[in-house]
mmCIF file of C-alpha atoms in Angstrom:
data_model
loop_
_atom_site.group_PDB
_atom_site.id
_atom_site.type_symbol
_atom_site.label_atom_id
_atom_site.label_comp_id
_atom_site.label_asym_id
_atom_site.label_seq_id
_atom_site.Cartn_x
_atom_site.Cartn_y
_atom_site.Cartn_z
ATOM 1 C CA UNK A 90 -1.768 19.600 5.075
ATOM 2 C CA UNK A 91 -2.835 15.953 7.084
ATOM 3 C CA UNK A 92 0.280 14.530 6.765
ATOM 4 C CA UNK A 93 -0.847 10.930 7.574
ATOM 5 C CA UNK A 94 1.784 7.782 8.324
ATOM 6 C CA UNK A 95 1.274 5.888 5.209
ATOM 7 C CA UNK A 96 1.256 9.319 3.272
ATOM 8 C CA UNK A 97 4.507 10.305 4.864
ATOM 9 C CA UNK A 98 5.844 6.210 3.584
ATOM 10 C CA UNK A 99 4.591 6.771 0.017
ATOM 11 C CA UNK A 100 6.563 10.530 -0.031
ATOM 12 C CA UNK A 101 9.732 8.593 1.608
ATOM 13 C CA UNK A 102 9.890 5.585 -0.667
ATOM 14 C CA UNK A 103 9.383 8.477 -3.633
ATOM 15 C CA UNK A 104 12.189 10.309 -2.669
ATOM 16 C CA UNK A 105 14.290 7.826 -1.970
ATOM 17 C CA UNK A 106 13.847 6.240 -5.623
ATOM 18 C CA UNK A 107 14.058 9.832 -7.195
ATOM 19 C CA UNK A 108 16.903 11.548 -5.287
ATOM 20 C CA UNK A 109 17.356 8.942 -2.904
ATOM 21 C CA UNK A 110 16.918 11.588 0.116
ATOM 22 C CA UNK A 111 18.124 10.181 3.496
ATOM 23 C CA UNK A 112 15.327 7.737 4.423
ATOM 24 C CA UNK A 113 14.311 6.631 8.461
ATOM 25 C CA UNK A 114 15.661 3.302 8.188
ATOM 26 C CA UNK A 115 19.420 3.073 8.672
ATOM 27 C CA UNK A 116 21.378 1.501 5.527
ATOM 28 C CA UNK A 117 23.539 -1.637 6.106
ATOM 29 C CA UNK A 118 25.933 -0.761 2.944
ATOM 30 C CA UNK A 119 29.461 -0.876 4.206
ATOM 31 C CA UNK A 120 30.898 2.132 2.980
ATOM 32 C CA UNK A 121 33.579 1.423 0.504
ATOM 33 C CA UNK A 122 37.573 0.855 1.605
ATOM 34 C CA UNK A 123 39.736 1.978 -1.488
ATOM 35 C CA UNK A 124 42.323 4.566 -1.899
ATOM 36 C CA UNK A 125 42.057 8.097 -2.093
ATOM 37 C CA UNK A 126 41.495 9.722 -5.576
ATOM 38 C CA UNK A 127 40.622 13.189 -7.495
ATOM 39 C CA UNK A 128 36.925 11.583 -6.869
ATOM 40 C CA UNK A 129 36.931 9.707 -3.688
ATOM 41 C CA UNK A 130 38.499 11.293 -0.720
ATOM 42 C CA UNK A 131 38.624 8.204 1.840
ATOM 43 C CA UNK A 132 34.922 8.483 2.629
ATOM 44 C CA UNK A 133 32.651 9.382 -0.072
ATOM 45 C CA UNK A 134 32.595 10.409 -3.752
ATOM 46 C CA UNK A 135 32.365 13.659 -5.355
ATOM 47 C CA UNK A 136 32.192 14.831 -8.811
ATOM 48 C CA UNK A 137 35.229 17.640 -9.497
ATOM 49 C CA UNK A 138 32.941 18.957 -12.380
ATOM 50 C CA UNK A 139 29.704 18.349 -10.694
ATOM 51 C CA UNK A 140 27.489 19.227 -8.038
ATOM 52 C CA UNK A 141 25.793 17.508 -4.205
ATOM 53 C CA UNK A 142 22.881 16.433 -3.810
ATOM 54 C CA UNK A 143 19.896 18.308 -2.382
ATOM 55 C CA UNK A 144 19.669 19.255 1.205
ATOM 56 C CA UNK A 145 16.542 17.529 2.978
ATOM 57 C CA UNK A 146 14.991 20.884 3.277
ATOM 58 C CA UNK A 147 15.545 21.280 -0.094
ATOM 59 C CA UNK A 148 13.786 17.762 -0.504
ATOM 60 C CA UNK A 149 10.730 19.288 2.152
ATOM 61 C CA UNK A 150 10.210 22.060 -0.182
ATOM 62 C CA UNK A 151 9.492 20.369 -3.284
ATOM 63 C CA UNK A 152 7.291 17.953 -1.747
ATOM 64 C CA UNK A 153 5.816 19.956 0.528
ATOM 65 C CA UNK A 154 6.004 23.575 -0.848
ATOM 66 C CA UNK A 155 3.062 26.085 -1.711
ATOM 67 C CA UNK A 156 2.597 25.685 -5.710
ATOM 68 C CA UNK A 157 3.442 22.510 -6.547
ATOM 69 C CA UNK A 158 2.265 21.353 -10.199
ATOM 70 C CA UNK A 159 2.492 17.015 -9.863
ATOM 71 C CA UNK A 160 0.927 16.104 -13.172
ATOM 72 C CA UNK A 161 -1.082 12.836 -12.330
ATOM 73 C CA UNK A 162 -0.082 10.077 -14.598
ATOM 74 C CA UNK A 163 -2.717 7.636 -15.787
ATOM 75 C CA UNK A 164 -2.636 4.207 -13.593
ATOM 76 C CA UNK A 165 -1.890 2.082 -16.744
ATOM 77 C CA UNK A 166 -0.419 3.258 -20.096
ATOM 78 C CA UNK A 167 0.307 -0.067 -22.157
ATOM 79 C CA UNK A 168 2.578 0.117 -24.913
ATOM 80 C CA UNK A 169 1.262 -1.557 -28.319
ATOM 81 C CA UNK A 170 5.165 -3.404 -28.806
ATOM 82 C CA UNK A 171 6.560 -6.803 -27.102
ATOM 83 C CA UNK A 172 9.740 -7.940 -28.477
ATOM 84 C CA UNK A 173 10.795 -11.616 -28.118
ATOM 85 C CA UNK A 174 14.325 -11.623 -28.755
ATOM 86 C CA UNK A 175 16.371 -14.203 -30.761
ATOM 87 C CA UNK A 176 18.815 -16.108 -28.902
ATOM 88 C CA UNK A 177 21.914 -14.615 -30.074
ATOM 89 C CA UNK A 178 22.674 -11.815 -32.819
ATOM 90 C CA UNK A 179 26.024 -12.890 -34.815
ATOM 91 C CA UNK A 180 28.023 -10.709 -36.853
ATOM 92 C CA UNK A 181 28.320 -7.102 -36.893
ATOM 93 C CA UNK A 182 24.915 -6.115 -36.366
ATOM 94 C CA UNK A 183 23.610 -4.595 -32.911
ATOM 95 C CA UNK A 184 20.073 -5.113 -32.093
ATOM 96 C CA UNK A 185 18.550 -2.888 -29.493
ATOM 97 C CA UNK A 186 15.791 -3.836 -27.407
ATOM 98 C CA UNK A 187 14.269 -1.052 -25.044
ATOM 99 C CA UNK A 188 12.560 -2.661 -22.075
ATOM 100 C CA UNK A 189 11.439 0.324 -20.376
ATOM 101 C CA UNK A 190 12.639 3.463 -18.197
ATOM 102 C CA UNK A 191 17.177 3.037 -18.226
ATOM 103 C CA UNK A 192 16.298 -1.010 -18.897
ATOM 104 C CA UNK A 193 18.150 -2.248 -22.403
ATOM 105 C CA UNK A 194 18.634 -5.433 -24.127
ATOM 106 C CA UNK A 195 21.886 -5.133 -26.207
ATOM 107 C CA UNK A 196 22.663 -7.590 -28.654
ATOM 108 C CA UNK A 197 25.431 -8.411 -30.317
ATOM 109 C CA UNK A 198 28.573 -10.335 -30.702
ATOM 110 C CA UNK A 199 26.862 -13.295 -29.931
ATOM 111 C CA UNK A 200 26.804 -11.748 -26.659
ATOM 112 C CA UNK A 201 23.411 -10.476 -24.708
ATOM 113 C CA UNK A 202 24.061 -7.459 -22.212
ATOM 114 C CA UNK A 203 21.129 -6.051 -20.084
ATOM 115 C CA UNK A 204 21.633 -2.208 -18.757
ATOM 116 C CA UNK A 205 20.133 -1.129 -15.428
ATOM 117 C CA UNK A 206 17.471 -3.982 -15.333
ATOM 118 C CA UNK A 207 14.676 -3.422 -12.958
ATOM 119 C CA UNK A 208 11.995 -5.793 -14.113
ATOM 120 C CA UNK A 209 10.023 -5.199 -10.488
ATOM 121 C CA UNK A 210 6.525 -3.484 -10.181
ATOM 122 C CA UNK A 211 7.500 -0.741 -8.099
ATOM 123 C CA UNK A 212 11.048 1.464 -8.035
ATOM 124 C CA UNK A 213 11.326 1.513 -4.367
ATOM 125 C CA UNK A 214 12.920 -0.157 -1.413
ATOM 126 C CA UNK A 215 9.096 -0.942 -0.138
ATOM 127 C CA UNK A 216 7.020 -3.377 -2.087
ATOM 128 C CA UNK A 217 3.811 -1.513 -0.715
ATOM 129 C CA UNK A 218 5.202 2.318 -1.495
ATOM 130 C CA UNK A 219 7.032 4.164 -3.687
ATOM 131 C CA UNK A 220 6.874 4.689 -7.931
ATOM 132 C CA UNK A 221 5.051 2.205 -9.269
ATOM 133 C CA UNK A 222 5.401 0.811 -13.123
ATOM 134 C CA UNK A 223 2.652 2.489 -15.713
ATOM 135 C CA UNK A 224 3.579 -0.388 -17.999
ATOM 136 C CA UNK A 225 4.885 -3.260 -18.153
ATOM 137 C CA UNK A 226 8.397 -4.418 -19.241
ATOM 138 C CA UNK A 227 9.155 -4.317 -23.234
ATOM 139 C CA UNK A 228 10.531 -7.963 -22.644
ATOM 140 C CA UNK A 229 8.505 -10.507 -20.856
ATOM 141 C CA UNK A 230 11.084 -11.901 -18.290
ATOM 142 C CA UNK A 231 10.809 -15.149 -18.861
ATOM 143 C CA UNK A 232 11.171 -14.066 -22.700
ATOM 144 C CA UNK A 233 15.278 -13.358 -22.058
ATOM 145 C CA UNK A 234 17.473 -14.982 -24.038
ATOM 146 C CA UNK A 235 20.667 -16.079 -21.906
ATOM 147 C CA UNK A 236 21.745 -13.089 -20.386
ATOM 148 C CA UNK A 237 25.823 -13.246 -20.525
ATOM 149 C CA UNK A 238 26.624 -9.538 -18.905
ATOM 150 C CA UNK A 239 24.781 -7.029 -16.807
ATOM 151 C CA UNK A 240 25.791 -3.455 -16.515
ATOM 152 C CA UNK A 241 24.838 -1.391 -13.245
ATOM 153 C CA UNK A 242 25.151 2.611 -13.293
ATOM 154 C CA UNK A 243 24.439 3.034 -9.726
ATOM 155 C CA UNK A 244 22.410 2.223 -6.611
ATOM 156 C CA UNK A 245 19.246 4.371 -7.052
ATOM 157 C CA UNK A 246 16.409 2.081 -7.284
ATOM 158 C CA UNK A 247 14.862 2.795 -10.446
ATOM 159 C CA UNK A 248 18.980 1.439 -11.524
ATOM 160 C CA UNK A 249 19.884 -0.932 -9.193
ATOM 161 C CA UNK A 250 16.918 -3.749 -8.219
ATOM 162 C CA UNK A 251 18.692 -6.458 -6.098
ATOM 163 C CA UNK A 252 15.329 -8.735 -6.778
ATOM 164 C CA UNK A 253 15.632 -8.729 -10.738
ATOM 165 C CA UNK A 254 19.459 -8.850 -10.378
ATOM 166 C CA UNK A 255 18.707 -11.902 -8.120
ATOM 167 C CA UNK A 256 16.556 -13.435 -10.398
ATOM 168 C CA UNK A 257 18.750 -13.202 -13.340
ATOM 169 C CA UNK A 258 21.938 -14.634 -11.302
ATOM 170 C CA UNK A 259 19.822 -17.437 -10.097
ATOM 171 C CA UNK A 260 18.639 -18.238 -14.049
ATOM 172 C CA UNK A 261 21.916 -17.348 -16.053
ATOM 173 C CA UNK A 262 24.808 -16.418 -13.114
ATOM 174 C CA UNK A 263 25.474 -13.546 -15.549
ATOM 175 C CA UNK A 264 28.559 -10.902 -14.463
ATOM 176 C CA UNK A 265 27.238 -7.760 -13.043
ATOM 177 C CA UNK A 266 29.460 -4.867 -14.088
ATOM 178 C CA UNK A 267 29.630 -1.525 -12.091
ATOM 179 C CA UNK A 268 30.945 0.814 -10.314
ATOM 180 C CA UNK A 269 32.700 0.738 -6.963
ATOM 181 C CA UNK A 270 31.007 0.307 -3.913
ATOM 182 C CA UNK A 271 27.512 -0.995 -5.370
ATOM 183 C CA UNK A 272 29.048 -4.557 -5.825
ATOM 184 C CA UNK A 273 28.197 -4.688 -1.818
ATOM 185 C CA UNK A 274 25.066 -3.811 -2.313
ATOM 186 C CA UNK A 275 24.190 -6.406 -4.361
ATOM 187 C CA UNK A 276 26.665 -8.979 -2.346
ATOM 188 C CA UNK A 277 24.938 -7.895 0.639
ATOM 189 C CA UNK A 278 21.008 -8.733 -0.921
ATOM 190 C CA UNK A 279 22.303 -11.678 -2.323
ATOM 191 C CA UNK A 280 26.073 -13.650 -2.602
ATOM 192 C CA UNK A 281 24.856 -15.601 -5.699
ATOM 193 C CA UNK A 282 25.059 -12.047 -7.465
ATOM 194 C CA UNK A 283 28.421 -12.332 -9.832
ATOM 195 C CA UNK A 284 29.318 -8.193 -8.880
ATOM 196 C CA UNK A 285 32.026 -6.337 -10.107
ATOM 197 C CA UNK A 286 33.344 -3.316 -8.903
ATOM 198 C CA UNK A 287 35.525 -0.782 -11.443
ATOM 199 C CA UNK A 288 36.323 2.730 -10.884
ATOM 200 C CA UNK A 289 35.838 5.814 -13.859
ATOM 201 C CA UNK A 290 37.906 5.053 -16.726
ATOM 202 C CA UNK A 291 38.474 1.298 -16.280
ATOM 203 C CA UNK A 292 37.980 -0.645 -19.373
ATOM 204 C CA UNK A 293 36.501 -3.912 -18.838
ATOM 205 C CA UNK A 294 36.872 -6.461 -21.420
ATOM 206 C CA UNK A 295 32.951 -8.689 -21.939
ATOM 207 C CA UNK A 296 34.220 -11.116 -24.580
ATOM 208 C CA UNK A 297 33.496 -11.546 -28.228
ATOM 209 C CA UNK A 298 35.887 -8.471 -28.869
ATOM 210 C CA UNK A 299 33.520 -6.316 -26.982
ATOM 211 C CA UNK A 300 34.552 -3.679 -24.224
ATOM 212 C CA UNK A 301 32.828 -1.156 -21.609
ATOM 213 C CA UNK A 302 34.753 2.076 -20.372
ATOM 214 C CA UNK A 303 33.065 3.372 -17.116
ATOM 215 C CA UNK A 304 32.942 7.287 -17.569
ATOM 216 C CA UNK A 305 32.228 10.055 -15.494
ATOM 217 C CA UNK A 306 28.366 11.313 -15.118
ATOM 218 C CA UNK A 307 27.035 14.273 -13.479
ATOM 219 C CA UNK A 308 25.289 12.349 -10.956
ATOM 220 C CA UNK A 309 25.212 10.709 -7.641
ATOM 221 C CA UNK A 310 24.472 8.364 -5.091
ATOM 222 C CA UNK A 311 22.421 6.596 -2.065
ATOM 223 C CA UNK A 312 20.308 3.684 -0.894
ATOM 224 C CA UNK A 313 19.561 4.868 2.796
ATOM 225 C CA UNK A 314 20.825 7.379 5.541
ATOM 226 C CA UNK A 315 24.141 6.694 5.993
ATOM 227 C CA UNK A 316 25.504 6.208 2.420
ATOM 228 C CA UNK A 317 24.830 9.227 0.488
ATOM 229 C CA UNK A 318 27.468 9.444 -2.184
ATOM 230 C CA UNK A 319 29.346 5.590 -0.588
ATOM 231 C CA UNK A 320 29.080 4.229 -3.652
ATOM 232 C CA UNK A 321 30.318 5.534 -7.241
ATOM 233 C CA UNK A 322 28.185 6.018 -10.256
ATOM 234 C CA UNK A 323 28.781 6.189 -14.014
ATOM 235 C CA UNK A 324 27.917 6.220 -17.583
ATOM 236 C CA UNK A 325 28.808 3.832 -19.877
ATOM 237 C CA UNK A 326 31.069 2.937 -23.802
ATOM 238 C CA UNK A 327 30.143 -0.001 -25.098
ATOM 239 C CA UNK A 328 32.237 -0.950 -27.635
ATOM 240 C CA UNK A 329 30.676 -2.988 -30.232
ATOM 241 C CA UNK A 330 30.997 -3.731 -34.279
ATOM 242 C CA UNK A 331 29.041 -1.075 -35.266
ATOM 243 C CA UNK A 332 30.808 1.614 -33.490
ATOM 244 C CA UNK A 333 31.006 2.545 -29.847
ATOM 245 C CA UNK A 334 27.578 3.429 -27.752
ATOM 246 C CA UNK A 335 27.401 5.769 -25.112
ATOM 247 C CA UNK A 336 25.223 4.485 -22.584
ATOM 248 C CA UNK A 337 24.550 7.599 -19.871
ATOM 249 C CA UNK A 338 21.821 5.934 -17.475
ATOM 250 C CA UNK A 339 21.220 9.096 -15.168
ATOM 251 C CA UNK A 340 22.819 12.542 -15.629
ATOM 252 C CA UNK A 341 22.542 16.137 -15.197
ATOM 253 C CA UNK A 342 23.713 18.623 -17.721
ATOM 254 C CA UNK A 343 25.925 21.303 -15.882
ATOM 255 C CA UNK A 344 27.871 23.023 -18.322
ATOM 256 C CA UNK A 345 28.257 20.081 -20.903
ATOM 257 C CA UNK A 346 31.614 18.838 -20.231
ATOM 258 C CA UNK A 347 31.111 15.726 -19.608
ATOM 259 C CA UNK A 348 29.438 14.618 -22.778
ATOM 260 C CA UNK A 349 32.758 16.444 -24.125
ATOM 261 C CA UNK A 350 35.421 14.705 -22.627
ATOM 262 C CA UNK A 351 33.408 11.229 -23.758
ATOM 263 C CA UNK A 352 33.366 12.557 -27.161
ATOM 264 C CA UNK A 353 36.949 13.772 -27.278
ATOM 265 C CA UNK A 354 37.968 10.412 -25.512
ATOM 266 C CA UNK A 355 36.310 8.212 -26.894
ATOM 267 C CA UNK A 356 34.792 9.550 -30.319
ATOM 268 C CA UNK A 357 33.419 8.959 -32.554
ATOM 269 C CA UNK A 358 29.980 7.518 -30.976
ATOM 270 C CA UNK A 359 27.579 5.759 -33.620
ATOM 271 C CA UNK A 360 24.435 6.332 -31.054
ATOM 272 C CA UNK A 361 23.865 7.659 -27.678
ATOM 273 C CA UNK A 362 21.515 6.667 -25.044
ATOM 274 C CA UNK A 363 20.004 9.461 -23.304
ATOM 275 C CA UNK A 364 17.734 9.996 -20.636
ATOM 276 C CA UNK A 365 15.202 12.787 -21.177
ATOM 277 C CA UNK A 366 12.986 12.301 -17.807
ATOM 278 C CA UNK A 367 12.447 13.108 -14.666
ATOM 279 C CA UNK A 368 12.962 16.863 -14.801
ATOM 280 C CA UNK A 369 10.648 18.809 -12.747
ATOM 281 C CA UNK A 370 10.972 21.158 -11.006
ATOM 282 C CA UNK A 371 13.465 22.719 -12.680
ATOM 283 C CA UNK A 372 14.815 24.280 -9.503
ATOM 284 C CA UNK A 373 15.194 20.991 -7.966
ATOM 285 C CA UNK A 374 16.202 18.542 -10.327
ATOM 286 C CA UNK A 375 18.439 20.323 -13.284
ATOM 287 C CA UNK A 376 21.518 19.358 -11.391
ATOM 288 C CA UNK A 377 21.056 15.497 -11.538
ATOM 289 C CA UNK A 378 18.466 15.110 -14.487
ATOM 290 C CA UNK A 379 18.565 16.240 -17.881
ATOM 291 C CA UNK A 380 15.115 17.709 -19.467
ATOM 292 C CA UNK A 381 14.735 16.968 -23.358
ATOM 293 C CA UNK A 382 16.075 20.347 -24.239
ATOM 294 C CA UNK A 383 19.825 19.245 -22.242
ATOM 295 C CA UNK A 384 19.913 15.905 -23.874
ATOM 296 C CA UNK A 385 19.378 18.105 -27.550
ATOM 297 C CA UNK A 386 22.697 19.791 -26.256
ATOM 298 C CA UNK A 387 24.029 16.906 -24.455
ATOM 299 C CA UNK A 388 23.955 14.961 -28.017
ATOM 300 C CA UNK A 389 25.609 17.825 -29.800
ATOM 301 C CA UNK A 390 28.360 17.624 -27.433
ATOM 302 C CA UNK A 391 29.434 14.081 -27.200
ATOM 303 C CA UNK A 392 28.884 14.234 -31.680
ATOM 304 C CA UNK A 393 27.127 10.972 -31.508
ATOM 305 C CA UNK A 394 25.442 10.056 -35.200
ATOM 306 C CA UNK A 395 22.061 9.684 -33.312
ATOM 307 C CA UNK A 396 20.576 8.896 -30.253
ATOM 308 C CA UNK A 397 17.708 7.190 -28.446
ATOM 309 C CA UNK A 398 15.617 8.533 -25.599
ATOM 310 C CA UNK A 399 14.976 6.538 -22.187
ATOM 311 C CA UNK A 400 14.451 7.037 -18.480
ATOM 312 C CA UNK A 401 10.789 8.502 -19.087
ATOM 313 C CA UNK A 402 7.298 7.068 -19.495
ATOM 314 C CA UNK A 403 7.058 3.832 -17.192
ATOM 315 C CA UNK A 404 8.385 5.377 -13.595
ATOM 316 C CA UNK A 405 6.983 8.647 -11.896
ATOM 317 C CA UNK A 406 9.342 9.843 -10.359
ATOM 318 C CA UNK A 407 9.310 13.758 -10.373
ATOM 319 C CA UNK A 408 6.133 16.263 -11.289
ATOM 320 C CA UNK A 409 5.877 16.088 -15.059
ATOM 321 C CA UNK A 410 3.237 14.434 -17.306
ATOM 322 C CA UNK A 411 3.669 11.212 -18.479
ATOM 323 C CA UNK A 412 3.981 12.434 -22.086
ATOM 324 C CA UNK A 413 5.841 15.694 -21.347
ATOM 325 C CA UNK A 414 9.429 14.404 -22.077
ATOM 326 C CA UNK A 415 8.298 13.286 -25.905
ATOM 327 C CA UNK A 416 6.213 15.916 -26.660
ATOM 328 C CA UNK A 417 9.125 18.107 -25.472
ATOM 329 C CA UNK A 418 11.984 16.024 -26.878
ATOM 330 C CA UNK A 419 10.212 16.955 -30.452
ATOM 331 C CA UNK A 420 10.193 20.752 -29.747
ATOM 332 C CA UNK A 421 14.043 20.854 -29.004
ATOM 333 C CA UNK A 422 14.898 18.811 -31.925
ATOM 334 C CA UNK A 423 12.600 21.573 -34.119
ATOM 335 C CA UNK A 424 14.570 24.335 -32.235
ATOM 336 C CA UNK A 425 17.906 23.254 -32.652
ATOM 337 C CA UNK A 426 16.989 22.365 -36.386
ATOM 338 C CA UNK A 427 18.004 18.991 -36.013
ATOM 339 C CA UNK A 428 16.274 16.352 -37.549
ATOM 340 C CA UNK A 429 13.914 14.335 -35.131
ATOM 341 C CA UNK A 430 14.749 10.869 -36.465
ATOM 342 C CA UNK A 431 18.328 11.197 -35.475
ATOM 343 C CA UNK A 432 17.182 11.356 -31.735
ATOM 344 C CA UNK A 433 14.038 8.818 -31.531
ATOM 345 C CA UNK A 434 12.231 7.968 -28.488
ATOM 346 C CA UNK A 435 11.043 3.939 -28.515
ATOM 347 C CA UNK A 436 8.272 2.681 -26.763
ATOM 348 C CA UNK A 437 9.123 -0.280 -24.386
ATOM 349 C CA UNK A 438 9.146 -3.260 -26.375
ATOM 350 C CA UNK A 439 10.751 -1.426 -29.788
ATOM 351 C CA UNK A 440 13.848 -2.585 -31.460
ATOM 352 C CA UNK A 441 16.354 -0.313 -32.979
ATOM 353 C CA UNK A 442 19.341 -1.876 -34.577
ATOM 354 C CA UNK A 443 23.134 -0.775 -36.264
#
């Protein structure tokens, strides 16, 4: 295979948003200073009930492997829905706005909380390489209504873009909430950025009688060579009026646990937000991404009344067709004999409210 420069830049900035493999540039994050715990052990985090991250020649072998099956995506799928949302929903009601890939509008309270915003063209720490969007954001960005709260899961780039977090500080100097470490990551591409930092299990009180509860997630994470697993990362509660929502952002399966201990901690969950994306192959990815038939599981486990789909459809970021996750997210419903509208997938731009 001609391995040329740029196609070597376009497999690096790929990787790095996917996995976020070890990349030839060296990181400046500061690696974070806080005591030791049953998930931090002076220098890095771990997950007790999870598992690391990918060796590079792991990483070589799925890129560069005999038989790999990349499904080619089509340059431009719009979807048919824009939302414009209203400035503020009162009451009890919680209006759900899906912007695209992990990117939410929550409503609510009189309060307006994005999740993992990334409103940028391309998932990548290059604006010439890497994943590029396939549509564009549910939400125009200059269609926002004053953004009070942001909620971070963790530094991958398809999670955590310091330009839309930038932009958003500079309009509404909303609070950034998430988990330890990337605070200096955002700090670091930008001091306006109102970061901060809590640690699994830390309840964090928004206002308007809502809360958030950090939680653990079968995950991980890195920004550049020197970082890998420097900074924590986390699923989210979201208390609201209509019952608590269980935001995970990025997760692997495993054995199911976690989505147990949420439920038995913090049950019972009126909806859960699951990813159902960025699965293949198999081999490679089951241990940090969930495929449609996990999240089926993953939403029997943490007993949530129903669920929505995300982290598919606007990003390619792994080797399956664009509308593999949906089609397959159907199949496992059928198979599990639960009804499919109690897990829907949205389009970006749809509204689902409680």
């Amino acid at each position: 295979m001609n391995l040329t420069r740029r196609r070597l830049l376009l497999w690096l900035a790929g990787a790095i948003a996917a996995i976020a493999v070890p990349s030839a540039w060296i990181s400046r994050m500061k690696t974070y200073d806080g005591p030791v715990s049953d998930h931090f052990d002076g220098l890095h985090f771990f997950d007790p009930d999870g598992s690391p991250p990918k060796s590079l020649g792991e990483v070589l072998r799925w890129q560069f492997g005999s038989g790999r099956q990349r499904q080619a995506w089509p340059d431009w799928v719009p979807s048919p829905y824009a939302d414009t949302p209203p400035a503020r929903v009162n009451g009890d009601k919680v209006r759900l706005s899906f912007v695209g890939h992990a990117s939410w509008l929550i409503q609510t309270s009189s309060l307006n909380i994005l999740i993992d915003p990334v409103w940028s063209d391309r998932a990548s720490p290059f604006s010439f390489a890497g994943p590029k969007r396939h549509n564009d954001p549910g939400i125009a960005f200059d269609a926002l209504p004053p953004i009070d709260i942001v909620l971070v899961s963790h530094g991958h780039y398809d999670h955590l873009d310091t330009t839309t977090l930038s932009k958003l500080s500079a309009k509404f100097a909303c609070r950034v909430i998430t988990p330890l470490g990337n605070d200096t990551t955002m700090r670091e591409a930008d001091a306006a950025i109102r970061a901060e930092a809590f640690d699994w299990h830390d309840r964090v009180e928004l206002g308007g009688g809502i809360a958030v509860t950090l939680v653990p997630t079968r995950h991980w994470s890195a920004r550049g060579l020197f970082d890998r697993n420097k900074a924590l990362w986390a699923s989210f509660v979201l208390e609201t009026p209509a019952g608590k929502v269980y935001l995970v952002c990025d997760s692997g399966y495993g054995d199911g646990r976690h989505f147990r201990n949420v439920a038995q901690a913090h049950g019972p969950l009126r909806l859960a937000i699951l990813p159902i994306g960025a699965y293949e192959p198999r081999w490679f990815m089951r241990d940090q991404h969930m495929n449609p038939a996990d999240a089926v599981k993953a939403l029997g486990d943490c007993g949530a009344r129903s669920a929505l789909a995300h982290h598919h459809g606007t990003f390619q970021l792994t080797d399956e067709a664009i509308d593999a996750p949906v089609t397959a997210l159907s199949a496992a419903l059928d198979e599990a004999g639960i009804p499919r509208e109690r897990f829907v997938a949205l389009k970006p731009g749809q509204v689902f409210e409680l």
